[in-house]
Coordinates of C-alpha atoms and ligand atoms in Angstrom, one line a residue:
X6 CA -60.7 94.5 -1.6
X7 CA -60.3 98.3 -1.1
X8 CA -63.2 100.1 -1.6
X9 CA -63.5 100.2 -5.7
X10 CA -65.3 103.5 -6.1
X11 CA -61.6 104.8 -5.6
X12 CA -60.5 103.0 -9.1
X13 CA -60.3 104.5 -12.5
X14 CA -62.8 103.0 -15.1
X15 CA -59.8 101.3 -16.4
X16 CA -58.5 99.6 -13.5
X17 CA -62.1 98.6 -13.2
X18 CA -62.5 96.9 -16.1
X19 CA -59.4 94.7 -15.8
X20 CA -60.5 93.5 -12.2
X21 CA -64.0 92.7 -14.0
X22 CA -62.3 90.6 -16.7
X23 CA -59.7 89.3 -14.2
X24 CA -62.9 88.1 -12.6
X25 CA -61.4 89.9 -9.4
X26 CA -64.6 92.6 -9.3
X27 CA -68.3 92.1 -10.4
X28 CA -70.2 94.9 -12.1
X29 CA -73.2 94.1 -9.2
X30 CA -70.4 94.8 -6.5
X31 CA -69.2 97.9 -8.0
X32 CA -72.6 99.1 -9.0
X33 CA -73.7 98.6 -5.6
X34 CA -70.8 100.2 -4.2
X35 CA -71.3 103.0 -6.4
X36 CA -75.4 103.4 -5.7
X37 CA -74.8 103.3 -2.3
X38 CA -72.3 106.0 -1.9
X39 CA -74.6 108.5 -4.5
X40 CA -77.5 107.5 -2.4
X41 CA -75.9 108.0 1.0
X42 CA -74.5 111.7 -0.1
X43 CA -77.3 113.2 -2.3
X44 CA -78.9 114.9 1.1
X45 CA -75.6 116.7 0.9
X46 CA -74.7 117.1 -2.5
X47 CA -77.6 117.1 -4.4
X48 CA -75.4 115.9 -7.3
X49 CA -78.1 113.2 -8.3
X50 CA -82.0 113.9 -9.4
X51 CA -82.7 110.5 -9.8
X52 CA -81.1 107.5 -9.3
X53 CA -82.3 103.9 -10.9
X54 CA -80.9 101.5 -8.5
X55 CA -83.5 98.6 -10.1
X56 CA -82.4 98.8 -13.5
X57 CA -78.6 99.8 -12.8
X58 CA -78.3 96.5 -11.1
X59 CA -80.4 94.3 -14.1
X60 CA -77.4 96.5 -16.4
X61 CA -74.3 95.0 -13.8
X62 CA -76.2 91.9 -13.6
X63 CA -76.6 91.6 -17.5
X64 CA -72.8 92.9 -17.5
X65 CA -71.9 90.1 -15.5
X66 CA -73.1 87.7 -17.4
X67 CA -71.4 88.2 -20.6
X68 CA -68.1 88.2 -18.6
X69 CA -68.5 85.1 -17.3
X70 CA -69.5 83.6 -21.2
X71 CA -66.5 85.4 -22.1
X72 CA -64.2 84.2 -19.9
X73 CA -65.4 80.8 -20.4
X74 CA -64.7 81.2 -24.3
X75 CA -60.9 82.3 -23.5
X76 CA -58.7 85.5 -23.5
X77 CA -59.8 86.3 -27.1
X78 CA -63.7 86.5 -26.5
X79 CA -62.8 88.2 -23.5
X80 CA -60.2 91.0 -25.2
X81 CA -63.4 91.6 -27.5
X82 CA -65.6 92.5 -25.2
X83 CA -66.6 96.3 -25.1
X84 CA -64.6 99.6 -23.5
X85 CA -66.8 99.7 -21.1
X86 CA -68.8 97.2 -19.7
X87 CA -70.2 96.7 -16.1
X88 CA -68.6 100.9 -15.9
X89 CA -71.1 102.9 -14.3
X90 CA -72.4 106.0 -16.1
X91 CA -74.1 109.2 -14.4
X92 CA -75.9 111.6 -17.0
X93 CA -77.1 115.2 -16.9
X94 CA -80.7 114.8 -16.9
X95 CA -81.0 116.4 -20.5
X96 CA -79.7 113.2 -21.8
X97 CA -82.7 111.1 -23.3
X98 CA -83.2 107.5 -21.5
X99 CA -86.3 105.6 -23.3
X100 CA -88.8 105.7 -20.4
X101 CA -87.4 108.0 -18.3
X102 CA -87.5 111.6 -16.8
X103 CA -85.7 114.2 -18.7
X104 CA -86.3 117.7 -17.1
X105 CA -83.0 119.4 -17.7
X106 CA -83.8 120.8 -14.3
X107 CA -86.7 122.6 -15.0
X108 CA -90.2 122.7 -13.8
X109 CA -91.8 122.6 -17.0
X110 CA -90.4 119.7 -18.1
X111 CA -91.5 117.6 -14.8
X112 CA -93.0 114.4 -15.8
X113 CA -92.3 114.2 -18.9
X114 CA -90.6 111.0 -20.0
X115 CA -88.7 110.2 -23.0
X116 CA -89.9 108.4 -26.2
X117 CA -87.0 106.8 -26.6
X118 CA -83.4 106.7 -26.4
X119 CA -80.0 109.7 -26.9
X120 CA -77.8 108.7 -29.2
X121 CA -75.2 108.5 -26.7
X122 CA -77.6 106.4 -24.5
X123 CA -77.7 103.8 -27.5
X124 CA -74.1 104.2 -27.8
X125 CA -73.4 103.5 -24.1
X126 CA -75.8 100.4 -24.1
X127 CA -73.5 99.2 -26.9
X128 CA -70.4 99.6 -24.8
X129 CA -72.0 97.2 -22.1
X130 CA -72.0 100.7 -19.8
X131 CA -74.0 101.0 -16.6
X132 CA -76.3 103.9 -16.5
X133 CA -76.7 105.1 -12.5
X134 CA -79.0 107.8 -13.2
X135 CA -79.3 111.5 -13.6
X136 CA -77.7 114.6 -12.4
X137 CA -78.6 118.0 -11.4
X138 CA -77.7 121.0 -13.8
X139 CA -79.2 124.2 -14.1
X140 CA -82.5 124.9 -16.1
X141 CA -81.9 124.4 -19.8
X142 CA -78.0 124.1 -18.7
X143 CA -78.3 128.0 -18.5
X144 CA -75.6 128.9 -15.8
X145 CA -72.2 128.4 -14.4
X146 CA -73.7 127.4 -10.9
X147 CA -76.2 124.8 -11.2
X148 CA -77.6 127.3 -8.6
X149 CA -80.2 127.9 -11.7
X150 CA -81.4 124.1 -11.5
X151 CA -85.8 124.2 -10.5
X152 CA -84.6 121.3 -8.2
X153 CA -82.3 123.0 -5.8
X154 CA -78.5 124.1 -6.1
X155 CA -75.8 121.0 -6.1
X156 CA -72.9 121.3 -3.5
X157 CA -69.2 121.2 -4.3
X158 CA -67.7 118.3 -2.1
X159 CA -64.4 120.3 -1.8
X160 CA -66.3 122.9 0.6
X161 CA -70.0 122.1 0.9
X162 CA -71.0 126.3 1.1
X163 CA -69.7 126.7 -2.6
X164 CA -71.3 126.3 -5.9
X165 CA -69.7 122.9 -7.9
X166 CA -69.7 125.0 -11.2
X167 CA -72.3 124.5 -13.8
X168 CA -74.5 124.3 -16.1
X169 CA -73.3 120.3 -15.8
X170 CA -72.6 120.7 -11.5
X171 CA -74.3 117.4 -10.9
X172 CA -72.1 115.1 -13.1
X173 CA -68.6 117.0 -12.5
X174 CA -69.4 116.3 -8.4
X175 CA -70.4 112.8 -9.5
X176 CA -67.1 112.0 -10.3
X177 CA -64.9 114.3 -8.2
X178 CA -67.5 112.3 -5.0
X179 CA -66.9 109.3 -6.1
X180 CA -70.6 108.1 -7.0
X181 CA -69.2 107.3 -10.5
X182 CA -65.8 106.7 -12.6
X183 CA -67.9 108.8 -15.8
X184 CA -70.3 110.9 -16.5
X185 CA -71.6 113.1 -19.2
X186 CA -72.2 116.6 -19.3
X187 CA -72.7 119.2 -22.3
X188 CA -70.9 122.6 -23.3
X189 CA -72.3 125.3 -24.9
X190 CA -70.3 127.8 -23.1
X191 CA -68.3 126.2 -20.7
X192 CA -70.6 123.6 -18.7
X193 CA -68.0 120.8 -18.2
X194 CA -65.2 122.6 -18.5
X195 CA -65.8 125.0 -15.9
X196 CA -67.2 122.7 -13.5
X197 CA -64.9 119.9 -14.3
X198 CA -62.3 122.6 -13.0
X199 CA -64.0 123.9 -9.8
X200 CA -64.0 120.1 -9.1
X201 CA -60.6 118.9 -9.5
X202 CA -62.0 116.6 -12.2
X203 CA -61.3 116.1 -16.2
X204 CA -63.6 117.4 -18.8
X205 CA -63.8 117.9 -22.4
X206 CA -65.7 119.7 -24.7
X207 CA -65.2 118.0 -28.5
X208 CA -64.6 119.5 -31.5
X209 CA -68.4 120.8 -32.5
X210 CA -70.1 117.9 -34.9
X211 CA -67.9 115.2 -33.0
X212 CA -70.9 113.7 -30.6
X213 CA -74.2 113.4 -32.0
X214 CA -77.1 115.5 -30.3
X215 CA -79.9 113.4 -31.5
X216 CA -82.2 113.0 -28.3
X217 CA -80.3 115.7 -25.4
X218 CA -82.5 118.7 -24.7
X219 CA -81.1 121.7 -27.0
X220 CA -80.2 125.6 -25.8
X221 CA -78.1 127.0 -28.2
X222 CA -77.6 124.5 -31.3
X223 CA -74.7 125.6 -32.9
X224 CA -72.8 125.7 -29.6
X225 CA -74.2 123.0 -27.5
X226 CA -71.3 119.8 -27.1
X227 CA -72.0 116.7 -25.6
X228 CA -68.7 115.1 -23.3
X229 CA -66.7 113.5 -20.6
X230 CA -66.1 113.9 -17.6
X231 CA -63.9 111.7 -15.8
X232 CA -60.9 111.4 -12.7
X233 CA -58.2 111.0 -15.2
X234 CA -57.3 111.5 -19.0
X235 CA -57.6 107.9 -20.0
X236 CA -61.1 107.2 -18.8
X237 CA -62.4 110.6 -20.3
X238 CA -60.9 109.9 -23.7
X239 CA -62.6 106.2 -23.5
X240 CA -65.5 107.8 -22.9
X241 CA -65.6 110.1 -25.5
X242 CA -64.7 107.3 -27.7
X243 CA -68.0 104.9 -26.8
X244 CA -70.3 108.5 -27.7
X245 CA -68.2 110.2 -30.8
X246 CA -69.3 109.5 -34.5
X247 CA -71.3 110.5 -37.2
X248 CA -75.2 110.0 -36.5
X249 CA -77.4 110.7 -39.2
X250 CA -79.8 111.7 -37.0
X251 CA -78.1 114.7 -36.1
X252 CA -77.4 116.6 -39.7
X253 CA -74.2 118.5 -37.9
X254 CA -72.7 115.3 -36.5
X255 CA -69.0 115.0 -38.7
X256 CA -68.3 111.9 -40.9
X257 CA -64.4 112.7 -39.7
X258 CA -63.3 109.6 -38.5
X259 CA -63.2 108.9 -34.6
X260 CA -59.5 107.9 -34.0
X261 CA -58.6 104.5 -32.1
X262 CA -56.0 106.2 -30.6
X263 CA -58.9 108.3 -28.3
X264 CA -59.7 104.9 -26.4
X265 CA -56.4 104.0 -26.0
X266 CA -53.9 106.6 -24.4
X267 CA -50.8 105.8 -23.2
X268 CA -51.0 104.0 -19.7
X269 CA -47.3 104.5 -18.7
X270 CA -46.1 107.3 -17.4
X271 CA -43.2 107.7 -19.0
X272 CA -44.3 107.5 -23.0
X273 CA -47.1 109.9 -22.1
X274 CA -44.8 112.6 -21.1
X275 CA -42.5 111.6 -23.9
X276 CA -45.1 113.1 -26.1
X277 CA -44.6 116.6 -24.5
X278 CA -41.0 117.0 -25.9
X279 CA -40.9 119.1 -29.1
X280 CA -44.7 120.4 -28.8
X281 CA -45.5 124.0 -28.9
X282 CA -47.9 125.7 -27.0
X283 CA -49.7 128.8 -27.3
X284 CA -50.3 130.9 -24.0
X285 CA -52.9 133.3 -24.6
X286 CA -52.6 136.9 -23.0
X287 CA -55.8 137.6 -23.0
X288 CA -57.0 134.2 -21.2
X289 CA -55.7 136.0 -18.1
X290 CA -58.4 138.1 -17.6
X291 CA -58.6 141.4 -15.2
X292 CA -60.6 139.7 -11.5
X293 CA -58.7 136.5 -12.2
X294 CA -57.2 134.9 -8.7
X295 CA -53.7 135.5 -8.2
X296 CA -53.8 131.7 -6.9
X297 CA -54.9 130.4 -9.3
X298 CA -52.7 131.9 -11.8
X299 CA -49.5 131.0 -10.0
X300 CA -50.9 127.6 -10.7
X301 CA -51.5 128.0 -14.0
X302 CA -48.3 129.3 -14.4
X303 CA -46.3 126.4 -12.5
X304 CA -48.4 124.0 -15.1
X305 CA -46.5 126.1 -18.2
X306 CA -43.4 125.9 -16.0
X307 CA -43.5 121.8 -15.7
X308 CA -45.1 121.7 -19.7
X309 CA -41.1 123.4 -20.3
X310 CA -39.7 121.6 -18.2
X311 CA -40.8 118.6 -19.6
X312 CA -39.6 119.4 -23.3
X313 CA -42.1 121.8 -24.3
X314 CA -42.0 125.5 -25.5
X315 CA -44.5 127.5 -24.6
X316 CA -45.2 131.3 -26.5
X317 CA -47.1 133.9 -25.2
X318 CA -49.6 134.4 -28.0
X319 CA -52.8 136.8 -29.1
X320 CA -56.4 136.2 -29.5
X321 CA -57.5 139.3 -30.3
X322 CA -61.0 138.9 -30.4
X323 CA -61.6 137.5 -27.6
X324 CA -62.8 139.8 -25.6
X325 CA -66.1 140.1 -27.9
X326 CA -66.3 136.5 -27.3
X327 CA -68.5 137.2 -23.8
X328 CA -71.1 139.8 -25.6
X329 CA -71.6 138.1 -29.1
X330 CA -71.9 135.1 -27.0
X331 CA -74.6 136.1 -24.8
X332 CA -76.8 136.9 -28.5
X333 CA -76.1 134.1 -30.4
X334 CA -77.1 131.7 -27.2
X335 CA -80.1 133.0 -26.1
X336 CA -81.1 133.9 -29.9
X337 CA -81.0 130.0 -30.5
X338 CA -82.2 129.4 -26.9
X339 CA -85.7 131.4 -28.2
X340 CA -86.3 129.6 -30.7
X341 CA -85.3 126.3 -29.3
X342 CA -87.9 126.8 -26.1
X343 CA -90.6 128.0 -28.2
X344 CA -91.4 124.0 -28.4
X345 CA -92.4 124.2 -24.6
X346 CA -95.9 125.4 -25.0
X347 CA -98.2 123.2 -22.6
X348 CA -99.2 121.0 -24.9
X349 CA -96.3 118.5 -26.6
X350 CA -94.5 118.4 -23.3
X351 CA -94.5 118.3 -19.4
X352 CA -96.0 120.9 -17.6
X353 CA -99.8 122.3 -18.7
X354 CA -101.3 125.2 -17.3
X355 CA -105.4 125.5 -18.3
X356 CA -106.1 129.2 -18.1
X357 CA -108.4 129.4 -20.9
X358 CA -107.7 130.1 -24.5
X359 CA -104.5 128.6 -26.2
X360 CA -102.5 131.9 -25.5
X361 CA -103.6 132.0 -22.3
X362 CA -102.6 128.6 -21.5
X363 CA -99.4 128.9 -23.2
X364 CA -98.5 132.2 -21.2
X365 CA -99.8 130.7 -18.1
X366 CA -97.3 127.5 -18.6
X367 CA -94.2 129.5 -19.4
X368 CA -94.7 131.5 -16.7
X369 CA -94.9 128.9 -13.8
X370 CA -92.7 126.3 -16.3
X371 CA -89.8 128.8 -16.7
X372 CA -87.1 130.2 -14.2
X373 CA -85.6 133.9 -14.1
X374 CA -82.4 132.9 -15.9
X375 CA -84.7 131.2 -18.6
X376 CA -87.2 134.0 -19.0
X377 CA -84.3 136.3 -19.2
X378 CA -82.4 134.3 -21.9
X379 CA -85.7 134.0 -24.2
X380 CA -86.7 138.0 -23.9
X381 CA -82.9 138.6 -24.6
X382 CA -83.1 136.2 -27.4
X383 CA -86.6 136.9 -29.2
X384 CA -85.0 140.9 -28.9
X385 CA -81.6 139.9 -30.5
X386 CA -84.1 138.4 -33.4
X387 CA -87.2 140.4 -33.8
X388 CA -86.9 142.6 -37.4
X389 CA -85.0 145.6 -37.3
X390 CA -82.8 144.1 -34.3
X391 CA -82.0 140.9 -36.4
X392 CA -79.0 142.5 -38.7
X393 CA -78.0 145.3 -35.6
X394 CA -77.5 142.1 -33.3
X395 CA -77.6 138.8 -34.6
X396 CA -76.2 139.1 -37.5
X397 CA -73.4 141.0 -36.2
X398 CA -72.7 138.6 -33.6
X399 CA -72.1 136.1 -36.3
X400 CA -69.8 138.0 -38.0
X401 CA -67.5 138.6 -35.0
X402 CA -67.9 134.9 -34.3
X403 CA -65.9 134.0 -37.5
X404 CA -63.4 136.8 -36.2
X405 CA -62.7 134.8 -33.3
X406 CA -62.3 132.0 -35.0
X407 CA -60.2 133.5 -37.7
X408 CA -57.4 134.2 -34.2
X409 CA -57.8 131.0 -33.6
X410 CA -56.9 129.5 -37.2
X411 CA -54.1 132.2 -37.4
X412 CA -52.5 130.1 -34.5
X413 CA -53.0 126.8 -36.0
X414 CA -51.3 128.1 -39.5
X415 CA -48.5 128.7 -37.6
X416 CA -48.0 126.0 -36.1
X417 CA -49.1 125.6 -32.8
X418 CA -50.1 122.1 -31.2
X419 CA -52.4 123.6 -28.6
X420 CA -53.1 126.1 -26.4
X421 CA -52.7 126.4 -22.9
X422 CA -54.8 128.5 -20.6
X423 CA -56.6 128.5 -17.2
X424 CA -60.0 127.2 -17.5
X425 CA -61.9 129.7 -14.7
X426 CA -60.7 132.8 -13.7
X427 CA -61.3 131.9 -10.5
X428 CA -62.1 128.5 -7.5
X429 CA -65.4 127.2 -6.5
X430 CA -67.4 130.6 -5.3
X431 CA -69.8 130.5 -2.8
X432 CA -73.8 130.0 -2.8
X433 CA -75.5 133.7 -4.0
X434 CA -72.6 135.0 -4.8
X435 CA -73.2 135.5 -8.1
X436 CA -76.8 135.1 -8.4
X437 CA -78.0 138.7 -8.5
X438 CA -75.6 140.0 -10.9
X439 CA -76.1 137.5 -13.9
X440 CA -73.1 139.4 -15.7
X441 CA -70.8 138.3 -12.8
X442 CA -71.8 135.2 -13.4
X443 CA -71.7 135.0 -17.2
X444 CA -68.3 136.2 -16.8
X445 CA -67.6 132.9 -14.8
X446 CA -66.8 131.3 -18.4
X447 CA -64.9 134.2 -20.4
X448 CA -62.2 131.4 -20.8
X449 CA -63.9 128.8 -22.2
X450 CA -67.0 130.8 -24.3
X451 CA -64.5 131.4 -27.0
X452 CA -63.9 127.7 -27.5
X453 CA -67.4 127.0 -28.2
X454 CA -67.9 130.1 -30.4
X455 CA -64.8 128.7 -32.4
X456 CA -66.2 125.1 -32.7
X457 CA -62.9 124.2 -30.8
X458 CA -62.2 121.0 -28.6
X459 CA -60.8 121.8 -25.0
X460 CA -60.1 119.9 -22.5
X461 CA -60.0 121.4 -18.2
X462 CA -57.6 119.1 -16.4
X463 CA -56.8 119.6 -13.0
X464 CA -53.5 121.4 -11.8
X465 CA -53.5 121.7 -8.2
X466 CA -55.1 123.6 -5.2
X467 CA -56.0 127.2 -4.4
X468 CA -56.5 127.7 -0.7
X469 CA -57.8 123.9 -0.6
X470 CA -60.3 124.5 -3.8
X471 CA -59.3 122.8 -7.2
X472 CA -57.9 124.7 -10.1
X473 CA -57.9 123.5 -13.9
X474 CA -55.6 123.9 -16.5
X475 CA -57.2 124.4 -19.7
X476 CA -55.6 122.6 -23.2
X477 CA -57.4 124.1 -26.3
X478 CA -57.0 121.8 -30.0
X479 CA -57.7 122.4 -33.7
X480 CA -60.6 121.3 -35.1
X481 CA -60.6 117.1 -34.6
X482 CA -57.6 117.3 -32.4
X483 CA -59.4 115.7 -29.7
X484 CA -56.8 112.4 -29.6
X485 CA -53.9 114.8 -29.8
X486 CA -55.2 117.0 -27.4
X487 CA -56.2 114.5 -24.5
X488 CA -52.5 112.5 -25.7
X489 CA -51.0 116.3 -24.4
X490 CA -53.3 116.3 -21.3
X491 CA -52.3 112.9 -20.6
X492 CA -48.5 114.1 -20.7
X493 CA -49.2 117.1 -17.8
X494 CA -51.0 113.9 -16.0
X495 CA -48.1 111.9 -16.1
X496 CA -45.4 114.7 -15.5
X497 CA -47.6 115.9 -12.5
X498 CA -48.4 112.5 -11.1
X499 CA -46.5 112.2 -7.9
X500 CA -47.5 116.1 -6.7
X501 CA -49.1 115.6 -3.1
X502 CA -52.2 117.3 -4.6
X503 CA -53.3 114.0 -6.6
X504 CA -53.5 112.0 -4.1
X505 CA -56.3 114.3 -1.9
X506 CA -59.6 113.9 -1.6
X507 CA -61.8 116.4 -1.5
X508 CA -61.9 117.8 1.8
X509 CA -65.8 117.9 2.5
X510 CA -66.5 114.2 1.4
X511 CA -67.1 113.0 5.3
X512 CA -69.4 116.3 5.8
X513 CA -71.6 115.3 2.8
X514 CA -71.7 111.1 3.8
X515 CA -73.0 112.5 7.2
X516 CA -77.1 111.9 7.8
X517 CA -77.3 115.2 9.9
X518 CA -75.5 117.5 7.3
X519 CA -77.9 120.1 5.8
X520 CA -79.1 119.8 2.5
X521 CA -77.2 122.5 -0.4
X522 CA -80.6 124.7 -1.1
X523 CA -81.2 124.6 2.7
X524 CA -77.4 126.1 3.6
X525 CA -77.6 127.9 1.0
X526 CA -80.7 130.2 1.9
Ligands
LIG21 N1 -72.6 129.5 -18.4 C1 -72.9 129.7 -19.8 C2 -74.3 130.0 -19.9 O1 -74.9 130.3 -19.0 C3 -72.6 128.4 -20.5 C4 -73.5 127.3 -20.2 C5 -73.3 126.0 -20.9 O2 -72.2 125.8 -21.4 N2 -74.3 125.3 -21.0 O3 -74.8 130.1 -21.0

């Protein structure tokens, strides 16, 4: 057979009930190619090829039971098993490292297991490992990770996007059909679009957080990424529910229809017809590439060509979005790093009383960015600041949601916008000017800020890097929203640019090429 790191999950799983594919085989296939390109890439901070393969073999074994019970038992079995998994290494795996790349959280391992780890086990998935991101998922790089920057397999001298760089070039490489990521701001969106990959951000309250490292609480996301719409809405249909673990994970029900999107080309598109979509002015920001505009644009074009309307529309707000942003994070990012103190977790630095040592941990624990985001924070909430800053944050946060409601009331299926203003960037370029590279996500931020789902879906090629289109939903919109993203798949599906590869793939499979933080000093 071909090689089967080239399927989608869902082709996958009918060759592993077909009993044409074994989960072992296509783990192994999978390992093997993370393994043989993480010199490279760097995508990867740990990879569990032992207990992967006990997964596939486990995997395996209830396919064989099923099949040997008939086609019912075997249509029962779940979404997703013997389908390997990559996650962000903030995502809790009983026994485990967890460092959501950061020194201070080296050797620690975790109590137990996410709630999207249990909910993974339950859908018979195969977890690979963990992937780079940067520290605390504080960046739009992963150049921030304590580990070493991730490459983007497109064109091995640029960043992959971040904070979630390592599972986006998971997928786009091929060392995986899924993989998770979080968004507080951006973090699988944006790299999901300098990757030429799918990625969604849910609805806030839609994926449990119970057991993934916090920044910012009320913004953080967990969610797919994936190679096509399908596989991400599958996935995001094995993680989503109500956890009562979590207090701010929804009761809304999780709709059927999210694991099962239209496979035919044809009724997927038919779902564009009649819908009407937003276009934000603002979402077309001053610095944006004129390439990747014009393909932004030609993705409006073929939306109205396929029976859409699209209307350019206002979000006032949003261009608050970036500085209230950038208090309410790192406010919540203070308080949620206060925990790291040298005694409850990882790193400890004995320097003698318990100030001392907790200074002297921070201090070698923490990275710039990090240190940054908690002064920035602890100002933002100290007295006298609190109502000046904080507060007033908040209150321009429901203004930006208010444009975004004003949209829905009148109407409007979704929104369409680009997700990055610009392609894949190179190494340092953006790493001495952190406002240059916050403003790496001033069209996604808004989305979080909002509670929104959105969804980055790729659209074609900039000067040979990948460009996404993003789809923004009302509140619980998510099956909706992916049904509408499966539609630009489907009308989009023979342009030459789906069927490359990216174009460094053979670079980063060879043994001699450099490793990302090396080429990138
Ligand atoms: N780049 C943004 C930040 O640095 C968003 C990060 C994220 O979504 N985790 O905060």
């Amino acid at each position: 057979m071909a090689d089967p790191t080239r399927l989608h999950a869902h082709e996958m799983a009918a060759l592993l009930r077909a009993g044409d594919l074994s989960a072992r085989a296509l783990t192994e296939a999978h390992l093997d190619a993370a393994e043989r390109d993480n010199r490279a890439l760097h995508a990867w901070l740990t990879i569990d090829r032992a207990r992967a393969l006990e997964e596939a073999d486990a995997a395996d074994a209830r396919i064989v039971a099923a099949r040997a019970d008939g086609a019912a038992a075997l249509a029962r079995l779940p979404a997703l098993l013997g389908i390997p998994v990559a996650l962000k290494d903030l995502v809790s795996v009983a026994g485990g490292q967890c460092t959501a790349g950061s020194r201070i959280l080296e050797g620690y391992r975790s109590p137990y297991d996410a709630h999207i780890t249990e909910r993974l086990r339950e859908a018979g998935a195969v977890i690979l490992g963990k992937t780079n991101m940067d520290e605390f998922a504080m960046g739009s790089s992963t150049e921030h990770s304590a580990f070493g920057p991730t490459a983007n397999p497109w064109a091995l001298d640029r960043v992959p996007g971040g904070s979630s760089g390592g599972s986006a070039v998971a997928v786009a490489a091929f060392h995986a059909p899924l993989s998770i990521g979080t968004d507080t701001g951006g973090s699988i969106r944006q790299p999901a679009a300098l990757c030429g990959v799918v990625g969604m951000k849910p609805t806030y309250g839609r994926v449990s957080r119970y057991g993934i490292v916090a920044f910012a609480s009320s913004l953080d996301q967990i969610g797919p990424f994936a190679r096509d719409v399908r596989d991400a809405g599958a996935l995001l249909h094995a993680i989503a529910g109500r956890d009562d673990r979590d207090s701010t994970s929804s009761p809304v029900p999780v709709p059927a229809a999210l694991g099962n999107l239209p496979a035919g080309d044809d009724e997927a598109a038919a779902t564009l017809r009649g819908k009407r979509f937003g276009m934000p002015r603002e979402y077309f920001v001053a610095g944006m590439e004129p390439a990747v505009e014009a393909r932004v644009r030609e993705a409006v074009a073929a939306l109205e060509a396929a029976g859409a309307t699209v209307e350019d529309v206002s979000l006032p707000h949003t261009d608050y979005g970036l500085a209230t942003y950038y208090i309410v994070a790192p406010a919540e990012a203070s308080a949620n790093l206060a925990r790291y103190d040298g005694v409850r977790f990882g790193l400890q630095r004995r320097d003698g009383d318990v100030l001392a040592n907790y200074l002297a941990t921070r201090g070698a624990g923490f990275g710039d960015e990090v240190k940054r985001r908690v002064m920035l924070g602890t100002y933002a909430l100290s007295a006298g600041y609190y109502d000046a800053y904080y507060l007033k944050a908040q209150k321009v946060r429901t203004l930006i949601k208010g444009d975004f409601d004003a949209l829905w009331a009148q109407g409007f299926d979704a929104l369409v916008a680009p997700t990055s203003p610009t392609v894949a960037f190179p190494f340092g370029a953006r790493m001495d000017d952190p406002v240059a590279m916050y403003l790496s996500d001033a069209c996604t931020l808004p989305v979080n800020m909002a509670g929104l789902p959105g969804v980055s879906v790729p659209c074609g090629l900039a000067e040979g890097l990948p460009v996404g289109l993003q789809l923004i939903g009302a509140a619980w919109s998510e099956a909706e929203l992916l049904g509408l993203a499966r539609g630009y798949e489907a009308i989009t599906a023979g342009a030459a640019w789906r069927s490359l590869e990216p174009a460094d793939l053979a670079r980063a499979a060879d043994p001699s090429t450099p490793a990302p933080g090396a080429r990138a000093a």
